[in-house]
GROMACS .gro file of C-alpha atoms in nm:
model
  189
    1UNK     CA    1  14.849  10.763   7.615
    2UNK     CA    2  14.949  10.745   7.976
    3UNK     CA    3  14.918  10.428   8.182
    4UNK     CA    4  14.652  10.589   8.407
    5UNK     CA    5  14.438  10.697   8.115
    6UNK     CA    6  14.465  10.353   7.950
    7UNK     CA    7  14.374  10.189   8.281
    8UNK     CA    8  14.075  10.424   8.320
    9UNK     CA    9  13.944  10.340   7.971
   10UNK     CA   10  13.994   9.968   8.038
   11UNK     CA   11  13.788   9.995   8.358
   12UNK     CA   12  13.513  10.192   8.184
   13UNK     CA   13  13.502   9.938   7.901
   14UNK     CA   14  13.486   9.650   8.149
   15UNK     CA   15  13.198   9.809   8.344
   16UNK     CA   16  13.012   9.884   8.018
   17UNK     CA   17  13.049   9.527   7.894
   18UNK     CA   18  12.938   9.384   8.230
   19UNK     CA   19  12.632   9.606   8.227
   20UNK     CA   20  12.552   9.512   7.869
   21UNK     CA   21  12.587   9.143   7.945
   22UNK     CA   22  12.368   9.175   8.258
   23UNK     CA   23  12.095   9.360   8.068
   24UNK     CA   24  12.098   9.095   7.792
   25UNK     CA   25  12.067   8.821   8.055
   26UNK     CA   26  11.777   9.006   8.218
   27UNK     CA   27  11.601   9.048   7.882
   28UNK     CA   28  11.643   8.677   7.810
   29UNK     CA   29  11.514   8.588   8.158
   30UNK     CA   30  11.202   8.800   8.108
   31UNK     CA   31  11.145   8.649   7.764
   32UNK     CA   32  11.162   8.299   7.916
   33UNK     CA   33  10.907   8.408   8.179
   34UNK     CA   34  10.679   8.544   7.904
   35UNK     CA   35  10.712   8.221   7.706
   36UNK     CA   36  10.643   8.011   8.016
   37UNK     CA   37  10.331   8.208   8.113
   38UNK     CA   38  10.206   8.199   7.753
   39UNK     CA   39  10.248   7.821   7.755
   40UNK     CA   40  10.063   7.786   8.087
   41UNK     CA   41   9.777   8.000   7.955
   42UNK     CA   42   9.727   7.772   7.653
   43UNK     CA   43   9.575   7.519   7.891
   44UNK     CA   44   9.201   7.565   7.929
   45UNK     CA   45   9.159   7.695   8.280
   46UNK     CA   46   8.904   7.962   8.357
   47UNK     CA   47   8.959   8.027   8.721
   48UNK     CA   48   9.127   8.278   8.946
   49UNK     CA   49   9.469   8.126   8.870
   50UNK     CA   50   9.420   8.211   8.503
   51UNK     CA   51   9.334   8.571   8.596
   52UNK     CA   52   9.651   8.594   8.805
   53UNK     CA   53   9.867   8.450   8.523
   54UNK     CA   54   9.711   8.685   8.266
   55UNK     CA   55   9.796   8.979   8.491
   56UNK     CA   56  10.151   8.853   8.543
   57UNK     CA   57  10.192   8.817   8.167
   58UNK     CA   58  10.044   9.160   8.101
   59UNK     CA   59  10.288   9.323   8.342
   60UNK     CA   60  10.587   9.135   8.200
   61UNK     CA   61  10.486   9.238   7.849
   62UNK     CA   62  10.459   9.599   7.966
   63UNK     CA   63  10.810   9.579   8.115
   64UNK     CA   64  10.927   9.432   7.784
   65UNK     CA   65  10.785   9.733   7.593
   66UNK     CA   66  10.510   9.522   7.435
   67UNK     CA   67  10.223   9.736   7.561
   68UNK     CA   68   9.979   9.644   7.283
   69UNK     CA   69  10.011   9.275   7.372
   70UNK     CA   70   9.994   9.363   7.743
   71UNK     CA   71   9.666   9.544   7.685
   72UNK     CA   72   9.513   9.240   7.511
   73UNK     CA   73   9.604   9.014   7.805
   74UNK     CA   74   9.483   9.270   8.062
   75UNK     CA   75   9.146   9.301   7.889
   76UNK     CA   76   9.117   8.922   7.886
   77UNK     CA   77   9.192   8.924   8.261
   78UNK     CA   78   8.929   9.194   8.325
   79UNK     CA   79   8.662   8.996   8.140
   80UNK     CA   80   8.739   8.674   8.326
   81UNK     CA   81   8.777   8.832   8.671
   82UNK     CA   82   8.444   9.013   8.634
   83UNK     CA   83   8.278   8.687   8.524
   84UNK     CA   84   8.424   8.510   8.830
   85UNK     CA   85   8.336   8.801   9.064
   86UNK     CA   86   8.702   8.793   9.174
   87UNK     CA   87   8.755   9.127   9.354
   88UNK     CA   88   9.134   9.103   9.387
   89UNK     CA   89   9.150   8.989   9.026
   90UNK     CA   90   8.945   9.292   8.921
   91UNK     CA   91   9.187   9.521   9.105
   92UNK     CA   92   9.493   9.364   8.945
   93UNK     CA   93   9.331   9.335   8.601
   94UNK     CA   94   9.221   9.698   8.584
   95UNK     CA   95   9.563   9.803   8.715
   96UNK     CA   96   9.732   9.599   8.441
   97UNK     CA   97   9.498   9.749   8.182
   98UNK     CA   98   9.561  10.102   8.308
   99UNK     CA   99   9.936  10.045   8.298
  100UNK     CA  100   9.924   9.919   7.940
  101UNK     CA  101   9.693  10.205   7.836
  102UNK     CA  102   9.932  10.458   7.991
  103UNK     CA  103  10.225  10.303   7.810
  104UNK     CA  104  10.041  10.314   7.477
  105UNK     CA  105   9.977  10.685   7.538
  106UNK     CA  106   9.604  10.667   7.612
  107UNK     CA  107   9.628  10.861   7.937
  108UNK     CA  108   9.257  10.934   7.971
  109UNK     CA  109   9.157  10.565   7.946
  110UNK     CA  110   9.446  10.476   8.177
  111UNK     CA  111   9.320  10.718   8.442
  112UNK     CA  112   8.973  10.562   8.428
  113UNK     CA  113   9.110  10.205   8.449
  114UNK     CA  114   9.346  10.288   8.736
  115UNK     CA  115   9.069  10.459   8.934
  116UNK     CA  116   8.846  10.152   8.886
  117UNK     CA  117   9.139   9.936   9.000
  118UNK     CA  118   9.181  10.155   9.307
  119UNK     CA  119   8.816  10.103   9.404
  120UNK     CA  120   8.848   9.725   9.368
  121UNK     CA  121   9.174   9.719   9.565
  122UNK     CA  122   9.015   9.920   9.846
  123UNK     CA  123   8.708   9.698   9.851
  124UNK     CA  124   8.916   9.381   9.874
  125UNK     CA  125   9.175   9.534  10.113
  126UNK     CA  126   9.451   9.450   9.865
  127UNK     CA  127   9.721   9.680  10.006
  128UNK     CA  128  10.006   9.563   9.783
  129UNK     CA  129   9.802   9.619   9.468
  130UNK     CA  130   9.682   9.954   9.597
  131UNK     CA  131  10.047  10.058   9.634
  132UNK     CA  132  10.114   9.947   9.274
  133UNK     CA  133   9.810  10.141   9.149
  134UNK     CA  134   9.920  10.462   9.321
  135UNK     CA  135  10.265  10.409   9.169
  136UNK     CA  136  10.109  10.382   8.823
  137UNK     CA  137   9.892  10.688   8.889
  138UNK     CA  138  10.209  10.874   8.985
  139UNK     CA  139  10.365  10.785   8.648
  140UNK     CA  140  10.045  10.883   8.469
  141UNK     CA  141  10.029  11.225   8.634
  142UNK     CA  142  10.399  11.274   8.558
  143UNK     CA  143  10.326  11.201   8.190
  144UNK     CA  144  10.045  11.459   8.203
  145UNK     CA  145  10.283  11.716   8.351
  146UNK     CA  146  10.106  11.729   8.689
  147UNK     CA  147  10.410  11.708   8.918
  148UNK     CA  148  10.225  11.770   9.244
  149UNK     CA  149   9.968  11.492   9.183
  150UNK     CA  150  10.249  11.263   9.071
  151UNK     CA  151  10.443  11.330   9.390
  152UNK     CA  152  10.135  11.277   9.609
  153UNK     CA  153  10.058  10.945   9.439
  154UNK     CA  154  10.415  10.820   9.481
  155UNK     CA  155  10.408  10.921   9.849
  156UNK     CA  156  10.080  10.734   9.896
  157UNK     CA  157  10.231  10.436   9.716
  158UNK     CA  158  10.525  10.441   9.956
  159UNK     CA  159  10.295  10.450  10.262
  160UNK     CA  160  10.102  10.148  10.137
  161UNK     CA  161  10.415   9.960  10.037
  162UNK     CA  162  10.563  10.015  10.383
  163UNK     CA  163  10.261   9.828  10.523
  164UNK     CA  164  10.340   9.526  10.304
  165UNK     CA  165  10.705   9.511  10.412
  166UNK     CA  166  10.822   9.467  10.051
  167UNK     CA  167  11.156   9.651  10.053
  168UNK     CA  168  11.202   9.634   9.674
  169UNK     CA  169  10.872   9.811   9.611
  170UNK     CA  170  10.947  10.063   9.886
  171UNK     CA  171  11.278  10.138   9.713
  172UNK     CA  172  11.093  10.189   9.384
  173UNK     CA  173  10.859  10.441   9.547
  174UNK     CA  174  11.149  10.620   9.715
  175UNK     CA  175  11.330  10.632   9.380
  176UNK     CA  176  11.026  10.785   9.211
  177UNK     CA  177  10.993  11.048   9.484
  178UNK     CA  178  11.365  11.126   9.460
  179UNK     CA  179  11.341  11.159   9.080
  180UNK     CA  180  11.063  11.416   9.115
  181UNK     CA  181  11.252  11.617   9.377
  182UNK     CA  182  11.570  11.592   9.172
  183UNK     CA  183  11.388  11.721   8.865
  184UNK     CA  184  11.275  12.021   9.067
  185UNK     CA  185  11.619  12.078   9.214
  186UNK     CA  186  11.482  11.995   9.563
  187UNK     CA  187  11.665  11.669   9.630
  188UNK     CA  188  11.757  11.772   9.987
  189UNK     CA  189  11.387  11.773  10.083
   0.00000   0.00000   0.00000
């Protein structure tokens, strides 16, 4: 084997191992966050903070591919936020529930939950959450095979996220739009 080829394989191996180590560290970090939020929720608080923590936990569980557990926490958040008449909590809770439902494959229930979330977000002028909801609707329509609706939702998500100034979320929306165009062979648009 030539020196160049051996050097190439060494570089590839190094990059692979770095990526593997980073992803393991990220998984461990998320697990610590899940454990921490679970511990906080064991305390008996029934206020808006609890709703917010339940939604945080639900979203972390969804990211950790634990959608069934995420759905349980989201439903708990919905019940509590409705009891408290917490509009922003209702928006976030229904969005978390819709996300978990989508990830468990129940697209029809997810569409209902996300549309309810959208109404609550609009009522409470919760722009950041509205951007998240449109992002989730974009993923839902993509899963249903409706590329045009998916694209429109991701574009709406981007517009809302630009208003919040959150560059990370803007990048996510841009990435979703690019993925759709790339899949259609229209990346230059």
